[in-house]
Coordinates of C-alpha atoms in Angstrom, one line a residue:
Chain A
M1 CA 0.0 0.0 0.0
I2 CA 2.8 2.4 1.0
S3 CA 6.2 1.9 -0.4
I4 CA 9.1 4.0 0.8
T5 CA 12.4 3.4 -1.0
G6 CA 15.7 4.9 0.0
V7 CA 14.2 8.2 1.1
S8 CA 16.6 10.9 2.5
K9 CA 15.7 14.5 3.4
R10 CA 18.1 17.3 4.3
F11 CA 17.2 20.7 5.8
G12 CA 20.3 22.7 5.1
D13 CA 23.2 21.0 6.7
V14 CA 20.9 18.8 8.9
E15 CA 20.1 15.3 7.6
A16 CA 16.5 14.8 8.9
I17 CA 16.1 11.3 7.5
S18 CA 18.6 9.1 5.8
D19 CA 18.0 6.2 3.4
V20 CA 14.6 5.2 4.9
S21 CA 13.0 2.2 3.2
L22 CA 9.8 0.6 4.3
E23 CA 6.8 -1.4 3.0
I24 CA 3.5 -0.9 4.7
R25 CA 0.9 -3.6 3.7
P26 CA -2.8 -2.9 3.0
G27 CA -4.8 -3.1 6.2
E28 CA -1.8 -2.9 8.4
T29 CA -1.5 -0.5 11.4
F30 CA 2.1 0.7 11.5
A31 CA 3.6 2.8 14.3
L32 CA 6.6 5.0 14.1
L33 CA 8.5 5.2 17.3
G34 CA 11.4 7.4 18.2
P35 CA 12.6 10.2 20.4
N36 CA 12.0 13.9 19.3
G37 CA 14.0 14.8 16.2
S38 CA 14.5 11.2 15.2
G39 CA 12.8 11.6 11.8
K40 CA 9.2 10.3 12.4
S41 CA 7.4 13.5 11.4
T42 CA 9.7 14.2 8.5
T43 CA 9.0 10.7 7.2
L44 CA 5.3 11.2 7.5
K45 CA 5.5 14.6 5.8
C46 CA 7.4 13.1 2.9
V47 CA 4.7 10.3 2.6
V48 CA 2.0 13.0 2.4
G49 CA 3.9 15.1 -0.1
L50 CA 4.5 18.1 2.2
S51 CA 8.3 17.8 2.1
A52 CA 10.1 16.7 -1.1
P53 CA 12.8 14.1 -0.4
N54 CA 16.3 14.8 -1.7
A55 CA 16.6 11.1 -2.7
G56 CA 14.3 8.1 -2.9
Q57 CA 10.8 7.4 -3.9
I58 CA 7.4 7.1 -2.2
R59 CA 4.4 5.4 -3.7
I60 CA 0.9 5.0 -2.4
N61 CA -1.0 2.2 -4.1
G62 CA 1.5 2.5 -7.0
Y63 CA 1.1 6.3 -7.4
D64 CA 4.3 8.3 -7.0
V65 CA 3.5 11.0 -4.3
Y66 CA 5.5 13.6 -6.2
K67 CA 4.7 12.7 -9.8
R68 CA 1.0 11.9 -9.2
P69 CA 0.2 13.9 -6.1
R70 CA -3.5 14.3 -6.6
E71 CA -4.1 10.5 -7.2
A72 CA -1.8 9.6 -4.3
R73 CA -3.4 12.0 -1.8
R74 CA -6.9 11.0 -2.8
L75 CA -6.2 7.7 -1.1
L76 CA -5.1 9.2 2.2
S77 CA -6.0 11.6 5.0
Y78 CA -3.4 13.2 7.2
L79 CA -3.3 14.7 10.7
P80 CA -0.3 16.9 11.4
Q81 CA 1.4 17.0 14.8
R82 CA -0.2 20.4 15.5
A83 CA -3.4 20.8 13.5
G84 CA -4.2 24.5 13.0
F85 CA -7.2 26.2 11.5
P86 CA -8.0 29.9 10.8
E87 CA -9.1 31.2 14.2
S88 CA -12.1 33.2 13.0
L89 CA -13.8 30.2 11.5
T90 CA -16.3 28.1 13.4
I91 CA -15.9 24.3 13.9
R92 CA -18.8 23.8 11.5
E93 CA -17.2 26.0 8.8
V94 CA -13.9 24.2 9.2
A95 CA -15.6 20.8 8.8
D96 CA -17.6 22.1 5.9
F97 CA -14.5 23.5 4.1
Y98 CA -12.6 20.2 4.3
G99 CA -15.8 18.3 3.4
R100 CA -16.1 20.3 0.2
L101 CA -12.4 19.8 -0.6
R102 CA -12.8 16.0 -0.2
L103 CA -16.2 15.9 -1.8
T104 CA -17.8 14.2 1.2
A105 CA -21.5 13.7 1.5
P106 CA -23.4 16.5 3.3
G107 CA -24.1 14.4 6.5
R108 CA -20.6 13.1 6.8
Y109 CA -19.6 15.6 9.5
S110 CA -22.3 14.4 11.9
E111 CA -21.6 10.8 11.0
V112 CA -17.9 11.1 11.8
A113 CA -18.6 13.1 14.9
A114 CA -20.9 10.3 16.2
S115 CA -18.5 7.6 15.1
T116 CA -15.5 9.1 16.9
R117 CA -17.7 10.3 19.7
F118 CA -16.1 13.7 19.2
E119 CA -19.4 15.6 19.1
F120 CA -19.0 19.3 19.7
N121 CA -22.4 19.4 21.4
G122 CA -23.7 23.0 21.1
L123 CA -20.2 24.2 20.3
S124 CA -20.2 23.8 16.5
D125 CA -20.7 27.5 16.0
R126 CA -17.8 28.4 18.3
P127 CA -14.7 30.1 16.6
V128 CA -11.6 27.9 16.4
G129 CA -9.7 30.6 18.2
T130 CA -11.6 30.0 21.4
L131 CA -10.9 26.2 21.5
S132 CA -8.5 24.6 24.0
G133 CA -5.5 22.5 22.8
G134 CA -7.5 19.3 23.4
M135 CA -10.6 20.5 21.5
L136 CA -8.4 21.7 18.6
Q137 CA -6.8 18.2 18.5
R138 CA -10.3 16.7 18.4
L139 CA -11.3 18.9 15.5
G140 CA -8.1 17.9 13.7
L141 CA -8.9 14.3 14.2
L142 CA -12.4 14.8 13.1
V143 CA -11.3 16.6 9.9
A144 CA -8.7 13.9 9.2
C145 CA -11.4 11.3 9.5
L146 CA -13.9 13.1 7.3
P147 CA -12.9 11.5 4.0
D148 CA -13.6 7.8 3.7
V149 CA -10.1 6.8 2.4
P150 CA -8.1 3.6 2.7
V151 CA -5.1 5.2 4.3
L152 CA -4.9 7.3 7.5
I153 CA -1.6 9.0 8.4
L154 CA -1.6 10.5 11.9
D155 CA 1.3 12.3 13.5
E156 CA 1.1 12.0 17.3
P157 CA -2.7 11.8 17.1
M158 CA -3.4 11.5 20.8
I159 CA -0.8 14.0 22.1
N160 CA -3.2 16.7 23.4
L161 CA -6.2 14.5 24.1
D162 CA -7.5 14.0 27.6
P163 CA -7.7 10.4 28.8
E164 CA -11.4 10.1 27.8
G165 CA -10.7 11.5 24.3
A166 CA -7.7 9.2 23.9
V167 CA -9.8 6.1 24.8
R168 CA -12.6 7.2 22.4
F169 CA -10.1 7.8 19.6
R170 CA -8.3 4.5 20.2
D171 CA -11.7 2.7 20.0
F172 CA -12.4 4.5 16.7
L173 CA -9.0 3.6 15.3
L174 CA -9.6 -0.1 16.3
R175 CA -12.9 0.0 14.3
M176 CA -11.1 1.6 11.3
K177 CA -8.5 -1.2 11.6
E178 CA -11.3 -3.8 11.6
Q179 CA -12.7 -2.2 8.5
G180 CA -9.3 -2.8 6.8
K181 CA -7.9 0.7 6.7
T182 CA -4.2 1.1 6.5
I183 CA -3.1 3.3 9.5
V184 CA 0.3 4.8 10.0
F185 CA 0.9 6.8 13.1
S186 CA 3.7 8.1 15.3
S187 CA 3.5 8.1 19.0
H188 CA 5.3 8.3 22.3
I189 CA 2.7 6.4 24.2
L190 CA 3.5 2.7 24.5
T191 CA -0.1 1.6 25.3
D192 CA -1.3 3.2 22.1
V193 CA 1.4 1.3 20.1
E194 CA 0.7 -2.0 21.9
Q195 CA -3.0 -1.8 21.5
L196 CA -3.2 -0.5 17.9
A197 CA -0.1 -1.4 15.9
D198 CA 0.7 -4.6 14.1
R199 CA 4.3 -3.5 13.4
V200 CA 6.6 -0.7 14.6
G201 CA 9.4 1.1 13.0
I202 CA 12.0 2.4 15.4
F203 CA 13.8 5.7 14.4
V204 CA 17.1 6.6 15.8
G205 CA 18.9 9.7 14.6
G206 CA 17.0 10.0 11.3
R207 CA 17.5 6.3 10.4
L208 CA 14.9 3.6 10.5
A209 CA 17.0 1.4 12.9
S210 CA 14.6 -1.5 13.1
V211 CA 11.2 -2.8 12.0
Q212 CA 9.6 -5.3 14.3
S213 CA 6.2 -6.8 15.2
V214 CA 4.5 -5.5 18.3
D215 CA 4.9 -8.9 19.9
A216 CA 8.7 -8.6 19.5
L217 CA 8.5 -5.1 21.0
R218 CA 6.4 -6.3 23.9
E219 CA 8.9 -9.0 24.6
A220 CA 11.8 -6.5 24.5
L221 CA 10.0 -4.2 26.8
N222 CA 9.1 -7.1 29.2
R223 CA 12.7 -8.0 29.5
Q224 CA 13.3 -4.6 30.9
A225 CA 10.6 -4.6 33.6
R226 CA 12.1 -3.7 37.0
M227 CA 11.4 -4.4 40.6
R228 CA 12.6 -2.1 43.4
L229 CA 12.8 -4.0 46.7
T230 CA 13.4 -2.9 50.2
V231 CA 15.0 -5.9 51.9
S232 CA 16.7 -6.7 55.1
P233 CA 19.5 -7.5 55.4
L234 CA 20.7 -5.9 52.1
D235 CA 23.9 -7.7 51.0
C236 CA 25.6 -8.9 47.8
R237 CA 24.4 -12.5 48.1
L238 CA 20.9 -11.3 47.2
V239 CA 22.3 -10.0 43.8
D240 CA 23.7 -13.4 43.0
A241 CA 20.4 -15.1 44.2
A242 CA 18.3 -12.9 41.9
L243 CA 20.6 -13.5 38.9
Q244 CA 20.5 -17.2 39.4
A245 CA 16.7 -17.1 39.6
G246 CA 16.5 -15.6 36.1
A247 CA 17.0 -11.8 36.6
R248 CA 18.7 -10.1 33.6
E249 CA 20.3 -7.5 35.9
A250 CA 20.4 -7.0 39.7
R251 CA 22.1 -4.2 41.6
V252 CA 22.0 -2.4 44.9
D253 CA 20.8 1.1 44.5
G254 CA 21.0 3.0 47.8
Q255 CA 18.8 1.2 50.3
A256 CA 17.0 -0.8 47.6
L257 CA 17.7 -3.8 45.5
V258 CA 16.8 -3.2 41.8
V259 CA 16.1 -6.3 39.7
T260 CA 15.4 -6.3 36.0
S261 CA 13.6 -9.3 34.6
S262 CA 10.6 -10.4 32.7
P263 CA 7.3 -10.2 34.6
E264 CA 7.1 -14.0 34.5
A265 CA 10.3 -14.4 36.4
R266 CA 9.4 -12.1 39.2
L267 CA 7.8 -14.7 41.5
L268 CA 10.7 -17.0 41.2
I269 CA 13.1 -14.2 42.0
L270 CA 11.1 -13.2 45.0
K271 CA 11.1 -16.8 46.3
A272 CA 14.8 -17.1 45.7
L273 CA 15.5 -13.9 47.7
Q274 CA 13.4 -15.2 50.6
T275 CA 15.2 -18.5 50.5
A276 CA 18.5 -16.6 50.6
G277 CA 17.4 -15.1 53.9
A278 CA 16.0 -11.8 52.8
D279 CA 13.1 -10.2 54.5
I280 CA 11.1 -8.3 51.8
L281 CA 9.7 -5.2 53.5
Q282 CA 8.4 -3.4 50.5
F283 CA 8.4 -3.9 46.7
T284 CA 7.3 -1.8 43.7
T285 CA 7.4 -2.6 40.0
E286 CA 8.6 -0.1 37.4
E287 CA 7.3 -0.6 33.8
P288 CA 9.9 0.4 31.3
S289 CA 9.4 3.7 29.5
L290 CA 10.0 4.3 25.9
E291 CA 13.1 6.2 26.8
D292 CA 14.4 3.1 28.7
F293 CA 13.7 1.0 25.6
Y294 CA 15.6 3.4 23.4
M295 CA 18.6 3.6 25.7
T296 CA 18.8 -0.2 25.9
Y297 CA 18.2 -0.5 22.2
L298 CA 20.9 2.0 21.4
R299 CA 23.3 0.3 23.8
E300 CA 22.6 -3.2 22.4
S301 CA 22.9 -2.1 18.8
R302 CA 26.2 -0.3 19.6
M303 CA 27.5 -3.4 21.3
A304 CA 26.4 -5.6 18.4
K305 CA 28.2 -3.3 16.0
E306 CA 31.4 -3.4 18.1
N307 CA 31.2 -7.2 18.4
G308 CA 30.8 -7.3 14.6
H309 CA 33.9 -5.2 14.1
E310 CA 35.9 -7.4 16.5
N311 CA 34.8 -10.6 14.6
Chain B
M1 CA -7.3 22.3 -12.8
D2 CA -9.9 21.7 -10.1
L3 CA -12.0 24.9 -10.3
K4 CA -14.4 23.7 -7.5
A5 CA -11.4 23.4 -5.1
I6 CA -10.1 26.9 -6.2
R7 CA -13.6 28.3 -5.5
T8 CA -13.8 26.6 -2.1
I9 CA -10.5 28.0 -1.0
A10 CA -11.3 31.5 -2.4
R11 CA -14.6 31.5 -0.6
L12 CA -12.9 30.6 2.7
E13 CA -10.3 33.3 2.2
L14 CA -13.0 35.9 1.6
I15 CA -14.9 34.8 4.8
I16 CA -11.6 35.1 6.8
N17 CA -11.0 38.6 5.5
I18 CA -14.6 39.6 6.2
R19 CA -14.2 38.3 9.8
N20 CA -10.9 39.9 10.5
R21 CA -12.4 43.3 9.5
W22 CA -9.7 44.1 6.9
I23 CA -12.5 44.7 4.4
L24 CA -14.3 47.1 6.7
V25 CA -11.2 49.0 7.5
F26 CA -10.1 49.4 3.9
A27 CA -13.7 50.2 2.8
L28 CA -13.8 53.0 5.4
V29 CA -10.3 54.2 4.3
F30 CA -11.3 54.3 0.6
G31 CA -14.7 55.9 1.3
A32 CA -13.2 58.6 3.6
L33 CA -10.5 59.4 1.1
V34 CA -12.9 59.7 -1.8
L35 CA -15.2 62.0 0.2
A36 CA -12.3 64.0 1.6
I37 CA -10.8 64.5 -1.9
S38 CA -14.2 65.5 -3.3
Y39 CA -14.9 67.9 -0.4
F40 CA -11.5 69.4 0.1
G41 CA -10.1 69.1 -3.4
L42 CA -10.3 72.8 -4.1
A43 CA -9.3 74.0 -0.6
T44 CA -6.0 75.4 -1.9
A45 CA -8.1 77.5 -4.3
G46 CA -10.0 78.8 -1.3
A47 CA -13.1 76.8 -1.9
V48 CA -14.5 73.8 0.0
G49 CA -17.5 71.7 -1.0
F50 CA -18.3 68.5 -3.0
Q51 CA -16.9 68.4 -6.5
G52 CA -18.4 66.3 -9.3
F53 CA -17.1 63.0 -10.6
A54 CA -14.8 64.5 -13.3
R55 CA -12.6 66.4 -10.9
T56 CA -12.8 63.8 -8.1
S57 CA -11.7 61.0 -10.4
A58 CA -8.7 62.8 -11.6
S59 CA -7.5 63.8 -8.1
L60 CA -8.4 60.4 -6.7
M61 CA -6.2 58.5 -9.1
N62 CA -3.0 59.9 -7.5
L63 CA -4.2 58.7 -4.2
V64 CA -5.2 55.3 -5.5
L65 CA -1.7 54.8 -6.9
Y66 CA -0.3 55.2 -3.3
V67 CA -2.9 53.4 -1.2
V68 CA -4.1 50.5 -3.3
P69 CA -0.6 48.9 -3.8
L70 CA 0.0 49.2 0.0
V71 CA -3.3 47.6 0.9
S72 CA -2.9 44.8 -1.5
L73 CA 0.7 44.0 -0.4
L74 CA -0.3 44.1 3.3
M75 CA -3.4 41.8 2.8
G76 CA -1.5 39.4 0.5
T77 CA 1.5 39.1 2.7
L78 CA -0.5 38.6 5.9
S79 CA -2.6 35.9 4.4
L80 CA -0.1 34.1 2.3
T81 CA 2.4 33.7 5.1
S82 CA -0.1 32.2 7.5
D83 CA 0.7 29.7 10.2
K84 CA 2.6 26.5 9.3
S85 CA 0.1 24.4 11.2
T86 CA -2.8 25.7 9.1
G87 CA -1.0 25.1 5.9
E88 CA -0.1 21.5 6.6
M89 CA -3.7 20.4 6.7
V90 CA -4.7 22.2 3.5
F91 CA -1.6 21.2 1.5
S92 CA -2.1 17.5 2.4
Q93 CA -5.5 17.5 0.5
P94 CA -5.7 16.1 -3.0
I95 CA -5.3 19.5 -4.7
T96 CA -2.3 21.0 -6.3
R97 CA -0.3 23.8 -4.8
T98 CA -1.2 25.9 -7.9
E99 CA -4.9 25.5 -7.1
I100 CA -4.3 26.5 -3.5
L101 CA -2.3 29.6 -4.6
L102 CA -5.0 30.6 -7.1
G103 CA -7.8 30.1 -4.6
K104 CA -6.0 32.2 -2.0
I105 CA -5.3 35.0 -4.4
G106 CA -8.8 34.8 -5.8
G107 CA -10.3 35.1 -2.3
L108 CA -8.0 38.0 -1.4
F109 CA -8.9 39.8 -4.6
A110 CA -12.6 39.2 -3.9
A111 CA -12.0 40.8 -0.5
I112 CA -10.4 43.8 -2.1
V113 CA -13.1 44.1 -4.7
V114 CA -15.7 44.1 -1.9
A115 CA -13.8 46.8 0.1
T116 CA -13.2 48.9 -3.0
L117 CA -16.9 48.7 -4.2
L118 CA -18.1 49.4 -0.7
G119 CA -15.8 52.4 -0.1
F120 CA -16.0 53.9 -3.6
G121 CA -19.6 52.9 -4.0
V122 CA -21.0 54.6 -0.9
A123 CA -18.7 57.7 -1.5
G124 CA -19.9 57.8 -5.1
L125 CA -23.5 57.8 -4.0
V126 CA -22.8 60.7 -1.7
I127 CA -21.1 62.6 -4.6
A128 CA -23.9 61.8 -7.0
F129 CA -26.5 63.0 -4.4
K130 CA -24.6 66.2 -3.8
T131 CA -23.4 67.2 -7.3
G132 CA -25.3 65.1 -9.8
T133 CA -24.0 62.4 -12.2
E134 CA -22.1 64.5 -14.7
G135 CA -18.8 62.7 -15.6
A136 CA -19.9 59.7 -13.5
L137 CA -18.7 57.3 -16.2
R138 CA -15.1 58.1 -15.3
Y139 CA -15.7 56.9 -11.8
P140 CA -16.2 53.1 -12.6
L141 CA -13.2 53.3 -14.9
L142 CA -11.2 54.6 -12.0
V143 CA -12.5 51.7 -9.8
A144 CA -11.6 49.2 -12.5
L145 CA -8.1 50.5 -12.8
S146 CA -7.7 50.5 -9.0
L147 CA -8.7 46.8 -9.0
A148 CA -6.3 46.0 -11.8
L149 CA -3.5 47.6 -9.8
A150 CA -4.7 45.7 -6.7
L151 CA -4.4 42.4 -8.5
V152 CA -0.9 43.2 -9.7
F153 CA 0.3 44.0 -6.2
L154 CA -1.5 40.9 -4.7
C155 CA 0.5 38.8 -7.1
L156 CA 3.7 40.6 -6.2
S157 CA 2.8 40.0 -2.5
A158 CA 2.4 36.3 -3.3
A159 CA 5.9 36.2 -4.9
A160 CA 7.3 38.0 -1.8
A161 CA 5.5 35.7 0.6
M162 CA 6.8 32.6 -1.3
V163 CA 10.4 33.7 -1.6
C164 CA 10.6 34.8 2.1
R165 CA 8.2 32.4 3.8
R166 CA 8.6 34.0 7.2
K167 CA 6.1 36.8 8.0
P168 CA 8.5 39.6 9.1
M169 CA 10.8 39.1 6.2
A170 CA 7.9 38.9 3.7
F171 CA 6.5 42.2 5.2
G172 CA 9.9 43.8 4.8
L173 CA 10.2 42.7 1.2
A174 CA 6.6 43.8 0.5
L175 CA 7.3 47.3 1.9
F176 CA 10.5 47.5 -0.1
V177 CA 8.4 46.6 -3.2
W178 CA 6.0 49.4 -2.4
F179 CA 8.7 52.0 -1.8
F180 CA 10.5 51.0 -4.9
Y181 CA 7.5 51.1 -7.3
V182 CA 5.6 54.0 -5.7
L183 CA 8.4 56.3 -4.7
F184 CA 11.9 55.4 -6.0
Y185 CA 11.2 54.1 -9.5
D186 CA 10.4 57.4 -11.0
L187 CA 13.5 59.0 -9.4
L188 CA 15.7 56.2 -10.8
V189 CA 14.2 56.7 -14.3
I190 CA 14.7 60.5 -14.1
G191 CA 18.3 60.0 -13.0
G192 CA 18.8 57.5 -15.8
T193 CA 17.7 60.0 -18.4
F194 CA 20.4 62.5 -17.3
L195 CA 23.1 59.9 -17.9
L196 CA 21.9 58.9 -21.4
P197 CA 22.1 60.8 -24.7
E198 CA 18.8 62.4 -25.7
R199 CA 17.7 59.8 -28.3
T200 CA 18.5 56.8 -26.1
A201 CA 16.9 58.6 -23.1
N202 CA 13.6 58.9 -25.0
I203 CA 13.6 55.2 -25.7
F204 CA 14.6 54.5 -22.1
L205 CA 11.8 56.6 -20.9
F206 CA 9.3 54.8 -23.1
V207 CA 10.5 51.3 -22.1
S208 CA 10.8 52.2 -18.4
L209 CA 7.1 52.9 -18.3
F210 CA 6.4 49.2 -18.6
G211 CA 8.8 48.4 -15.8
N212 CA 6.5 49.8 -13.2
P213 CA 2.9 48.7 -12.8
V214 CA 2.1 51.9 -10.9
G215 CA 3.3 53.9 -13.9
V216 CA 1.3 51.8 -16.3
V217 CA -1.9 52.4 -14.4
R218 CA -1.1 56.1 -14.0
V219 CA -0.7 56.5 -17.8
A220 CA -3.7 54.3 -18.6
S221 CA -5.9 56.3 -16.2
L222 CA -4.6 59.6 -17.6
I223 CA -5.4 58.5 -21.2
A224 CA -8.8 56.9 -20.2
L225 CA -10.0 59.5 -17.8
N226 CA -8.7 62.8 -19.2
G227 CA -7.8 62.2 -22.8
Q228 CA -4.5 63.0 -24.4
E229 CA -4.7 66.8 -23.9
I230 CA -3.5 66.5 -20.3
F231 CA -0.4 64.6 -21.4
G232 CA 1.5 67.2 -23.3
P233 CA 3.6 66.5 -26.4
A234 CA 5.3 63.4 -24.9
G235 CA 2.0 61.8 -24.2
A236 CA 0.6 62.7 -27.5
A237 CA 3.7 61.1 -29.1
L238 CA 3.1 57.9 -27.1
I239 CA -0.6 57.8 -28.1
R240 CA 0.4 58.3 -31.8
F241 CA 3.0 55.6 -31.5
L242 CA 0.6 53.2 -30.1
G243 CA -2.2 54.1 -32.6
G244 CA -4.7 56.2 -30.6
S245 CA -6.2 56.3 -27.1
G246 CA -8.1 53.0 -27.3
P247 CA -5.2 50.8 -28.5
S248 CA -2.9 52.6 -26.0
V249 CA -5.1 51.6 -23.1
A250 CA -5.4 48.1 -24.5
F251 CA -1.6 47.9 -24.8
L252 CA -1.1 49.2 -21.3
L253 CA -3.7 46.7 -20.0
G254 CA -1.7 43.9 -21.8
A255 CA 1.4 45.1 -19.9
L256 CA -0.6 44.9 -16.6
F257 CA -1.6 41.4 -17.5
L258 CA 2.1 40.5 -17.7
W259 CA 2.6 42.1 -14.3
V260 CA -0.1 39.7 -13.0
L261 CA 1.2 36.7 -14.8
V262 CA 4.9 36.9 -14.1
P263 CA 4.8 37.3 -10.3
L264 CA 2.1 34.6 -10.2
L265 CA 4.3 32.2 -12.1
L266 CA 7.3 33.0 -9.9
A267 CA 5.1 32.5 -6.7
R268 CA 3.9 29.2 -8.1
R269 CA 7.5 28.1 -8.9
W270 CA 8.7 29.0 -5.4
L271 CA 5.7 27.4 -3.7
E272 CA 6.2 24.1 -5.6
R273 CA 9.7 23.9 -4.3
Q274 CA 8.8 24.6 -0.7
D275 CA 8.7 22.2 2.2
I276 CA 5.4 22.9 4.0

């Protein structure tokens, strides 16, 4: 459905993305993961045709985005990271304008508002300039969902939504996914990625470092789940006991023992610590953040590269 | 070319300009200027009171040549360098950048047409009520030439907005364009004629007319509104060279068309190359 081949984009001296190649299959939900400035938004902008790549080619259903822009863009709808609209227009006028551009049926606005549960009850005639960030994001999502197209490209779609709005939109996307839409989105929120995506592309420094299934990502994240234990007495024998019981890493951090392991191994480790004579006074779990994941990912890929050089 | 999309964008641009009150401000400015010129036009001769269309049109043209380019450049630059976040959503739709540019310029031009018709129209009615309709045909001609000038400077503002992109820089360039064409150009031409031998200077003067849209409109209005008698021998020679008043105005309008087309093509070229 979306074919990205060897795409690079420079802004002056800065290489925003470099040699990105990716195939996104019809009906697939693909998440772009990466820290700020890693190239996710630039990649999406190139796919939509807002930024022209310095090298490479992008095709949507066979149409080259830069040679056949109209045909390619007819197949997609895009939500930018910060959707903006002229402040003096009302919500209804904005929806009407984009509806006209996309030749949607007259009742489509109400239909999409009901489907996303983003109704602006009684507020449709309010000027955009008076909306909060969250409401503006809802309007952006509503506009992006107006055309009934096979491809949705969403740049950080849930970034400004309140928890209720995020749940509603996640449900809507799940329904879109069931209907066979191809969805590409970037996100910093792991739960969104885990619940929605089939595959993820990990961006590091403008390069697509890895493409993996969500199951593989989940496994990688699980391996980094941590326990922080307050035990008595705290000594080095407990570190060995935890490692022998299946911990990936165990260390003493101040007055606590910090153990990294998969969630499945936690019970075994706790039992091993008790057998080793530890009295467990308190214990908390720390789920890995995306930042932890990146750091581990970067460390592991650097180590793999160094080992490769040595061999 | 998707004409429906161009119309949709133009309509939105017109609504935005109505809402932000630019139209009202410019209509008031135009109306007040017309009435002031009509009322105080003979103040230096010791007389005040409304003058008819013939005198008002002639005096008003000089003012139009200053105000209309400025208004068009300001409105154009303000609109065409709008926020990046607004642009991303529009430019991702299945329409070409040319269609977006044409729609925006179309909407801005419609806004200027509304402001001009409102301002000049209401003032025209006052003058007609006070002095009668003698010479009233010159007045719509003046309005038409004002609108032609507005379109030229809107296209120049589009080129300035596309080449600069950032609002403050685009405003700076737009103001430079205004100073250059409205104030400096004639001085440069006069300076040039001193440096050239007489025969070459005459050709230089003739050719230089087409290098400034303000000059083109000034000459066209003088021919159309006042006839060749006001022009003196040089004007008479120009009219004879171009084959009479009618062909002269047509020729000058052709030059204005190029002043619309060339900046528009440049703006389009720069917009096509931009990252949104």
